[in-house]
Structures are given as C-alpha cells and as structure tokens.
Short mmCIF file of C-alpha atoms in Angstrom, two decimals:
data_model
loop_
_atom_site.label_atom_id
_atom_site.label_comp_id
_atom_site.label_asym_id
_atom_site.label_seq_id
_atom_site.Cartn_x
_atom_site.Cartn_y
_atom_site.Cartn_z
CA MET A 658 361.80 129.75 100.10
CA PHE A 659 362.19 126.89 102.56
CA PHE A 660 363.58 123.43 102.22
CA GLN A 661 365.04 120.98 104.63
CA ILE A 662 367.02 117.82 104.26
CA VAL A 663 365.24 114.77 105.63
CA ILE A 664 366.05 111.10 105.78
CA LEU A 665 363.49 109.40 103.54
CA GLN A 666 365.78 107.74 101.13
CA VAL A 667 369.36 109.02 101.23
CA PRO A 668 369.52 111.78 100.17
CA ALA A 669 366.12 113.46 99.88
CA ILE A 670 364.63 116.91 100.33
CA ALA A 671 361.23 117.96 101.69
CA TYR A 672 360.31 121.21 99.96
CA GLY A 673 357.57 123.62 101.01
CA GLY A 674 354.93 123.01 103.69
CA PRO A 675 355.33 124.05 107.33
CA LYS A 676 358.64 123.94 109.17
CA THR A 677 359.11 120.63 110.98
CA THR A 678 362.01 118.64 112.39
CA GLY A 679 364.13 116.82 109.85
CA ASP A 680 362.94 113.38 110.88
CA GLN A 681 359.26 114.33 110.69
CA PRO A 682 358.68 115.97 107.30
CA SER A 683 355.23 117.47 106.79
CA PRO A 684 352.78 115.48 104.64
CA SER A 685 352.13 118.71 102.75
CA SER A 686 355.72 119.18 101.60
CA THR A 687 357.00 117.82 98.29
CA LYS A 688 359.55 115.03 98.69
CA ILE A 689 362.33 114.95 96.12
CA ALA A 690 364.92 112.18 95.92
CA GLU A 691 367.86 111.04 93.81
CA SER A 692 371.03 113.05 94.18
CA LEU A 693 371.35 114.12 90.52
CA VAL A 694 367.71 115.26 90.46
CA LEU A 695 368.33 117.14 93.71
CA ILE A 696 371.35 119.08 92.53
CA GLU A 697 369.47 120.21 89.39
CA PHE A 698 366.61 121.23 91.72
CA VAL A 699 368.96 123.34 93.83
CA ALA A 700 370.29 124.97 90.64
CA ASP A 701 366.68 125.73 89.63
CA LEU A 702 365.95 127.27 93.03
CA PHE A 703 369.01 129.51 92.72
CA PRO A 704 369.06 130.46 89.04
CA ASN A 705 371.54 133.26 89.64
CA SER A 706 374.13 131.01 91.22
CA SER A 707 376.99 129.61 89.19
CA LEU A 708 375.77 126.03 89.64
CA LEU A 709 374.77 125.78 86.00
CA PRO A 710 376.55 128.04 83.50
CA LYS A 711 374.29 130.32 81.44
CA ASP A 712 375.64 129.07 78.10
CA PRO A 713 373.72 126.01 76.79
CA VAL A 714 376.92 124.36 75.51
CA LEU A 715 378.61 124.70 78.90
CA ARG A 716 375.45 123.40 80.55
CA ALA A 717 375.60 120.36 78.27
CA LYS A 718 379.27 119.89 79.12
CA THR A 719 378.39 120.05 82.82
CA ARG A 720 375.76 117.35 82.37
CA PHE A 721 377.96 115.20 80.16
CA PHE A 722 380.66 115.35 82.82
CA ILE A 723 378.14 114.20 85.44
CA ASP A 724 376.87 111.48 83.09
CA THR A 725 380.41 110.19 82.58
CA PHE A 726 380.98 110.25 86.31
CA ALA A 727 377.72 108.40 87.07
CA ASN A 728 378.00 105.81 84.30
CA LYS A 729 381.76 105.23 84.09
CA PHE A 730 383.47 106.23 87.32
CA GLY A 731 380.71 105.16 89.74
CA PRO A 732 380.43 101.56 88.48
CA ALA A 733 384.25 101.26 88.16
CA LEU A 734 384.81 102.31 91.77
CA PHE A 735 381.99 100.11 93.04
CA THR A 736 383.29 97.06 91.18
CA PHE A 737 386.80 97.66 92.45
CA GLN A 738 385.68 98.08 96.06
CA SER A 739 383.62 94.91 95.83
CA GLY A 740 386.77 93.06 94.80
CA LYS A 741 385.13 92.10 91.50
CA ALA A 742 387.13 94.22 89.05
CA PRO A 743 388.64 91.84 86.48
CA ASN A 744 391.59 94.18 85.83
CA GLY A 745 392.13 95.56 89.30
CA ALA A 746 392.31 99.36 89.35
CA GLU A 747 392.38 99.74 85.55
CA GLY A 748 388.65 100.54 85.46
CA ILE A 749 389.13 103.37 87.95
CA PHE A 750 392.18 104.67 86.07
CA SER A 751 390.30 104.66 82.78
CA ALA A 752 387.30 106.48 84.24
CA ILE A 753 389.51 109.07 85.96
CA GLY A 754 391.25 109.57 82.60
CA GLN A 755 387.93 110.19 80.89
CA LEU A 756 386.82 112.69 83.53
CA GLN A 757 390.19 114.42 83.36
CA ASP A 758 389.84 114.84 79.58
CA LEU A 759 386.53 116.64 80.14
CA MET A 760 387.95 119.06 82.71
CA ALA A 761 388.93 122.67 82.24
CA PRO A 762 392.76 122.97 81.92
CA GLU A 763 392.96 124.10 85.53
CA GLY A 764 390.84 124.90 88.55
CA LEU A 765 387.39 123.36 88.85
CA ALA A 766 385.75 121.11 86.26
CA ILE A 767 383.80 123.24 83.79
CA GLY A 768 384.37 126.29 81.57
CA ASP A 769 387.42 128.27 82.67
CA GLY A 770 387.56 126.41 85.98
CA THR A 771 386.74 129.43 88.12
CA GLU A 772 383.11 128.64 88.97
CA PHE A 773 381.80 125.84 91.19
CA THR A 774 379.16 123.98 89.16
CA LEU A 775 376.95 120.92 89.49
CA ALA A 776 379.79 118.93 87.93
CA ASP A 777 381.93 119.64 90.99
CA ALA A 778 378.99 119.10 93.36
CA ALA A 779 378.38 115.67 91.84
CA VAL A 780 381.90 114.30 92.01
CA ILE A 781 383.62 115.85 95.03
CA PRO A 782 381.81 113.82 97.74
CA PHE A 783 382.64 110.61 95.90
CA PHE A 784 386.29 111.47 95.34
CA GLY A 785 386.43 112.18 99.09
CA ARG A 786 385.02 108.77 99.93
CA MET A 787 387.31 107.13 97.39
CA GLU A 788 390.33 108.70 99.04
CA VAL A 789 389.32 107.44 102.50
CA SER A 790 388.60 103.99 101.13
CA LEU A 791 391.77 103.59 99.06
CA LYS A 792 394.39 105.13 101.28
CA ASN A 793 393.19 103.03 104.25
CA ASP A 794 392.85 99.93 102.10
CA PHE A 795 389.12 99.59 102.94
CA GLY A 796 387.48 97.29 100.42
CA ALA A 797 387.11 93.70 99.27
CA PHE A 798 390.07 93.98 96.88
CA PRO A 799 393.29 92.07 97.64
CA GLU A 800 395.23 93.54 100.56
CA GLY A 801 397.40 96.47 99.54
CA GLU A 802 395.59 97.20 96.27
CA GLY A 803 393.70 100.12 97.73
CA LYS A 804 396.90 101.76 98.94
CA SER A 805 398.79 101.12 95.71
CA THR A 806 395.88 102.50 93.66
CA TRP A 807 395.82 105.65 95.76
CA GLU A 808 399.58 105.96 95.42
CA ALA A 809 399.26 105.74 91.61
CA LEU A 810 396.58 108.43 91.58
CA GLN A 811 398.85 110.68 93.61
CA THR A 812 402.07 110.19 91.69
CA ASP A 813 401.46 108.84 88.16
CA LYS A 814 401.76 111.61 85.58
CA ARG A 815 398.77 110.14 83.73
CA PHE A 816 396.55 111.48 86.50
CA ALA A 817 398.27 114.83 87.02
CA ARG A 818 395.23 116.89 86.00
CA TRP A 819 392.94 114.85 88.20
CA LYS A 820 395.26 115.17 91.18
CA LYS A 821 395.42 118.92 90.73
CA TYR A 822 391.64 119.03 90.49
CA TRP A 823 391.25 117.02 93.63
CA ASP A 824 393.77 119.16 95.56
CA THR A 825 391.88 122.28 94.44
CA ALA A 826 388.54 120.78 95.45
CA LYS A 827 389.76 119.64 98.87
CA ALA A 828 391.18 123.08 99.65
CA ARG A 829 387.77 124.70 99.29
CA GLU A 830 386.19 125.93 102.52
CA SER A 831 382.88 124.17 101.84
CA PHE A 832 384.66 120.82 101.55
CA LYS A 833 386.72 121.32 104.67
CA THR A 834 383.68 122.24 106.77
CA THR A 835 381.40 119.45 105.55
CA PHE A 836 383.56 116.41 104.80
CA ASP A 837 383.95 114.36 107.96
CA GLU A 838 386.98 112.19 107.27
CA ASP A 839 387.19 110.82 110.83
CA TYR A 840 383.59 109.68 110.78
CA LEU A 841 383.97 108.01 107.39
CA THR A 842 387.21 106.33 108.39
CA LYS A 843 385.58 104.82 111.50
CA SER A 844 382.48 103.83 109.57
CA TYR A 845 384.45 102.15 106.75
CA SER A 846 386.78 100.41 109.20
CA THR A 847 383.86 98.51 110.74
CA ARG A 848 382.39 97.70 107.34
CA TRP A 849 385.63 96.44 105.82
CA THR A 850 387.55 94.34 108.29
CA ARG A 851 390.45 92.23 107.15
CA ALA A 852 391.08 88.90 108.86
CA MET B 200 371.06 128.93 65.88
CA PHE B 201 372.17 125.86 63.97
CA PHE B 202 372.55 122.29 64.96
CA GLN B 203 372.55 119.06 63.10
CA ILE B 204 372.25 115.47 64.08
CA VAL B 205 375.32 113.43 63.19
CA ILE B 206 376.35 109.84 63.71
CA LEU B 207 379.31 109.98 66.09
CA GLN B 208 377.97 107.88 68.83
CA VAL B 209 374.21 107.29 68.66
CA PRO B 210 372.72 109.78 69.24
CA ALA B 211 374.91 112.88 69.08
CA ILE B 212 374.60 116.50 67.98
CA ALA B 213 377.17 118.78 66.33
CA TYR B 214 376.37 122.31 67.44
CA GLY B 215 377.68 125.50 65.90
CA GLY B 216 380.42 125.80 63.27
CA PRO B 217 379.75 125.86 59.51
CA LYS B 218 376.97 123.91 57.83
CA THR B 219 378.21 120.49 56.67
CA THR B 220 376.68 117.17 55.74
CA GLY B 221 375.54 115.03 58.66
CA ASP B 222 378.27 112.44 58.17
CA GLN B 223 381.07 115.03 58.05
CA PRO B 224 380.63 117.30 61.05
CA SER B 225 382.92 120.32 61.17
CA PRO B 226 385.91 120.13 63.55
CA SER B 227 384.87 123.55 64.82
CA SER B 228 381.44 122.44 65.99
CA THR B 229 380.80 121.22 69.54
CA LYS B 230 379.88 117.54 69.72
CA ILE B 231 377.36 116.61 72.36
CA ALA B 232 376.38 113.02 73.13
CA GLU B 233 374.22 111.00 75.53
CA SER B 234 370.50 111.18 74.95
CA LEU B 235 369.57 112.55 78.38
CA VAL B 236 372.22 115.27 78.10
CA LEU B 237 370.93 116.06 74.60
CA ILE B 238 367.31 116.51 75.56
CA GLU B 239 368.31 118.91 78.37
CA PHE B 240 370.43 120.75 75.79
CA VAL B 241 367.45 121.11 73.45
CA ALA B 242 365.37 122.42 76.37
CA ASP B 243 368.14 124.95 77.09
CA LEU B 244 368.21 126.05 73.43
CA PHE B 245 364.45 126.59 73.50
CA PRO B 246 363.80 128.03 76.96
CA ASN B 247 360.31 129.18 75.99
CA SER B 248 359.17 125.73 74.92
CA SER B 249 357.21 123.52 77.31
CA LEU B 250 360.01 120.94 77.41
CA LEU B 251 360.86 121.79 80.99
CA PRO B 252 358.11 123.34 83.15
CA LYS B 253 358.95 126.70 84.70
CA ASP B 254 358.18 125.56 88.25
CA PRO B 255 361.27 124.05 90.00
CA VAL B 256 359.18 121.32 91.66
CA LEU B 257 357.68 120.25 88.33
CA ARG B 258 361.15 120.33 86.79
CA ALA B 259 362.36 118.02 89.56
CA LYS B 260 359.37 115.74 88.96
CA THR B 261 360.24 115.66 85.25
CA ARG B 262 363.80 114.65 86.04
CA PHE B 263 362.79 112.12 88.68
CA PHE B 264 360.45 110.51 86.15
CA ILE B 265 363.34 110.28 83.66
CA ASP B 266 365.64 108.93 86.36
CA THR B 267 363.10 106.21 87.24
CA PHE B 268 362.73 105.38 83.58
CA ALA B 269 366.51 105.18 83.02
CA ASN B 270 367.37 103.28 86.20
CA LYS B 271 364.33 101.03 86.65
CA PHE B 272 362.47 100.56 83.37
CA GLY B 273 365.51 100.50 81.06
CA PRO B 274 367.41 97.74 82.90
CA ALA B 275 364.18 95.73 83.41
CA LEU B 276 363.35 95.79 79.69
CA PHE B 277 366.93 94.99 78.71
CA THR B 278 367.14 92.04 81.12
CA PHE B 279 363.82 90.68 79.90
CA GLN B 280 364.76 90.97 76.23
CA SER B 281 368.08 89.25 76.91
CA GLY B 282 366.14 86.33 78.37
CA LYS B 283 367.87 86.83 81.71
CA ALA B 284 365.00 88.14 83.85
CA PRO B 285 364.65 85.82 86.85
CA ASN B 286 360.93 86.53 87.21
CA GLY B 287 359.96 86.91 83.56
CA ALA B 288 358.03 90.09 82.89
CA GLU B 289 357.60 91.03 86.57
CA GLY B 290 360.50 93.48 86.37
CA ILE B 291 358.86 95.29 83.46
CA PHE B 292 355.48 95.30 85.20
CA SER B 293 356.99 96.72 88.37
CA ALA B 294 358.86 99.48 86.51
CA ILE B 295 355.76 100.39 84.47
CA GLY B 296 353.83 100.55 87.74
CA GLN B 297 356.39 102.94 89.20
CA LEU B 298 356.31 105.20 86.15
CA GLN B 299 352.52 105.15 86.15
CA ASP B 300 352.46 106.29 89.79
CA LEU B 301 354.55 109.31 88.81
CA MET B 302 352.29 110.31 85.90
CA ALA B 303 349.68 113.06 85.80
CA PRO B 304 346.16 111.55 86.25
CA GLU B 305 345.61 111.83 82.50
CA GLY B 306 347.24 113.02 79.28
CA LEU B 307 351.02 113.26 79.12
CA ALA B 308 353.41 112.53 81.98
CA ILE B 309 354.01 115.70 83.97
CA GLY B 310 351.97 118.44 85.66
CA ASP B 311 348.39 118.54 84.36
CA GLY B 312 349.29 116.30 81.44
CA THR B 313 348.69 118.94 78.78
CA GLU B 314 352.30 119.82 77.92
CA PHE B 315 354.89 117.65 76.16
CA THR B 316 357.97 117.62 78.37
CA LEU B 317 361.39 115.97 78.48
CA ALA B 318 359.75 113.17 80.47
CA ASP B 319 357.69 112.25 77.40
CA ALA B 320 360.63 112.78 75.06
CA ALA B 321 362.73 110.36 77.11
CA VAL B 322 360.27 107.47 77.32
CA ILE B 323 358.17 107.50 74.15
CA PRO B 324 360.82 106.13 71.74
CA PHE B 325 361.54 103.27 74.14
CA PHE B 326 357.90 102.39 74.68
CA GLY B 327 357.60 102.30 70.87
CA ARG B 328 360.49 99.88 70.58
CA MET B 329 359.14 97.81 73.44
CA GLU B 330 355.80 97.47 71.68
CA VAL B 331 357.45 96.27 68.44
CA SER B 332 359.64 93.85 70.35
CA LEU B 333 356.95 92.36 72.58
CA LYS B 334 354.03 92.06 70.24
CA ASN B 335 356.19 90.33 67.62
CA ASP B 336 357.88 88.17 70.25
CA PHE B 337 361.34 89.50 69.33
CA GLY B 338 363.76 88.70 72.13
CA ALA B 339 365.74 85.97 73.87
CA PHE B 340 362.87 85.23 76.31
CA PRO B 341 360.98 81.92 76.01
CA GLU B 342 358.71 81.77 72.95
CA GLY B 343 355.37 83.45 73.54
CA GLU B 344 356.47 85.49 76.57
CA GLY B 345 356.81 88.68 74.55
CA LYS B 346 353.27 88.38 73.22
CA SER B 347 351.78 87.47 76.59
CA THR B 348 353.60 90.38 78.25
CA TRP B 349 352.26 92.78 75.64
CA GLU B 350 348.77 91.34 76.09
CA ALA B 351 348.99 91.94 79.85
CA LEU B 352 350.10 95.54 79.32
CA GLN B 353 347.13 96.07 77.02
CA THR B 354 344.42 94.45 79.13
CA ASP B 355 345.45 94.16 82.80
CA LYS B 356 343.76 96.86 84.89
CA ARG B 357 347.00 97.30 86.85
CA PHE B 358 348.46 99.04 83.79
CA ALA B 359 345.37 101.05 82.79
CA ARG B 360 347.03 104.44 83.34
CA TRP B 361 350.11 103.39 81.41
CA LYS B 362 348.05 102.05 78.51
CA LYS B 363 346.11 105.31 78.33
CA TYR B 364 349.38 107.22 78.39
CA TRP B 365 350.82 105.13 75.63
CA ASP B 366 347.68 105.48 73.47
CA THR B 367 347.83 109.25 73.96
CA ALA B 368 351.51 109.38 73.07
CA LYS B 369 351.14 107.22 69.95
CA ALA B 370 348.29 109.38 68.66
CA ARG B 371 350.52 112.47 68.59
CA GLU B 372 351.48 113.75 65.15
CA SER B 373 355.20 113.88 65.99
CA PHE B 374 355.21 110.22 66.93
CA LYS B 375 353.31 109.12 63.84
CA THR B 376 355.62 111.01 61.50
CA THR B 377 358.90 109.88 63.08
CA PHE B 378 358.39 106.37 64.43
CA ASP B 379 359.15 103.86 61.68
CA GLU B 380 357.48 100.67 62.86
CA ASP B 381 358.12 98.78 59.59
CA TYR B 382 361.82 99.51 59.68
CA LEU B 383 362.11 98.46 63.33
CA THR B 384 360.10 95.29 62.73
CA LYS B 385 362.38 94.25 59.90
CA SER B 386 365.49 95.18 61.83
CA TYR B 387 364.42 93.28 64.97
CA SER B 388 363.30 90.25 62.95
CA THR B 389 366.83 89.72 61.64
CA ARG B 390 368.34 90.29 65.08
CA TRP B 391 366.02 87.93 66.91
CA THR B 392 365.40 84.80 64.93
CA ARG B 393 363.82 81.79 66.52
CA ALA B 394 364.89 78.32 65.40
#
C-alpha cells in the first residue's frame, strides 16, 4: 500500500501508481481531495485501526460530531475571525458548547474517550489554529476580542470539558510533533496586521 | 436489529430500545440525525449491501461525489430558488456539470454504474424536488426562469450525462414507490405563490 501527500488542492492525496516526488504526482495515481473524504479514506485503508469504532452507533456518533464541527464550529470561527460575527464570540461559545455535549465524559471525543478517532482527527488541527489566532489576537475582530475569547475558553466553567479535551489533545505526541506553532504564528502575523 | 424513523429533527432515526410509535420514540433508544450521517449509518448496519463499495478508492469517490453535491449543488440550488443567484441558473448548471464529471459513464453514479450506492441515495431525493420546483416554476426567481432552466437540463447536450442519470434513477422501483410528486407539487404551490 502506497500513498503520498501532494499539493493539488490543500489537502489532497495521490494514491497508487509509481512512487514520485510529492510535487509531481503520477498521472496513473488516483487523486483524492477534501479533508473529510480523506480521513474516511485513511480509516478505510486501515480498517483495524481505532479511527472508526466498530459499533455502528459509535460510528454514527463520530460522524455526527464531525458534522457538528464542520457545520457549526467552522462557520462560527470563520465569521468571528472575519470580524463579521453579529454577537462577537457567542457563536464560537455556542458551537464549543455543542461539541462539548457530544464528547465522552473524559479523554478524547468518542466512546469511552480512550481511542483516537476521526472525530479527534477532524477537530484537533482547527482547535490548534484557533488557539494561535485567538491568543495572539490575529483576526479582523475588534482589538482585544481574540485574547478575551481565548481567556474565556480557558477559564469559564461553561467550557471546562472542552478545555480538558483540548489539554488532552495537545499533550499527545502526534500533536506535539506535527503542529508547528511558530510557523503558524509567523504566517498569521503577516496576514493579520493591526494598524 | 430494529430502527424506526421518527420526527425529531428531519430526518432522524431512533435506534434500539423498545418498539414504540414513530412520534413517541423511547428514551432508551439512540437518536441519530443529519441525513449524511444517517445514510452512512444505514450502510454500516448493512455491510453486505452495495451502499458503499468494498474498494477504498471507490468509497472515497462515493464520498467525494456526496461532498460535491452537498457543498456545490445544494447551495447553488438553494440560492437560485431564493431568487438570489447573481447569474441565474449558471450556478446550478456548473454544479450539475461537476457532478456529471464524477459519474460513471452510464447507469448510476459510482464505479461501473450498476450498483446503487450512498452517492445515489444522497442526490436522488434532491433531484426529484428540483424537478418539481423547476418545471412548475416554484421559486423566488423571475417568472419563467424555473421552466427555462428545467428545459435546458432536459435538452442541452452539456447535461446529457446528467439527464440520462436522472432518467435511470427515476425509473427505479424504489423511487417510483416513495417519491410523492403530487404531494410535493401541492406543498410547493402554497409555499411559492406568484402574484
């Protein structure tokens, strides 16, 4: 089994075909795009991993969690960062509350919280980017609103389960070795400059 | 295995627990919502059905087709029906073109076109509603634009593969026995009344 990550659309995978460099995928490989399609594909390639639970109900819960993330949290964060959220951070708080309600009581997101699933794979990179964006006040929101939103997520009891989740997720080895906070911070600082 | 369709949010399934009437689901059943989560759930309950191909690449193609439908076709149709599409039906035409390019050369959507998959399950009900809406001119678009859009989809060579797909899908027994065109026509006619 061979697949490589290539830059076609971000992110995409070229699957099968001969080995090539990442920027020159073979015409005979299959190109697969869209992050939520890709993570299901990886789960299909590794059916014995924990990425999707075996139980159909837990699988549905995994997908419902991802659906809530994609359709509630994603738009709320985007609107806030664009400075177009009518009620400031309330959209983010509401979406975090909904995700929290779908989480296992402790640990990771699904089932008994002991297994890393697609639900975690879907949200962790975005929570990481949210943290960098908010705590450095990078965004088109009024000055200080990023920092105060991050502060609320860290200290308000309403978000206690989410904060615990995020601390657990960040402590994982795979996060620490792949999440490049310095790079993101530099990149966001040039994108969001305040006068 | 027992599940029933209940009206919690439309659509939703109550899975497990004691048998009850559809409007009074048992507190001990699991409630699952969101149509795309539900169809994956049904595929998980019936792993030997054709709903998801066995091959991981074909599974990814099935999901990419659904993703394109949900993120391109859905918004385009909604914007057009709301009378807010800046370029009239062009958004619908473009999305239908994209879906068409992802279809098997003939028959149903995925693989060799012989098996009914989640890709078909996701799009067929919406194409049915689109047909009722357009050919009866039900929508907030300028008078006549629904009918002319439907006419183009039926006759323009650009949409030949889509039209063939749609004819194939409509001829299936499961569509004919479950799609209630009269009910939809009446329902839409009260929702969209022209002065």
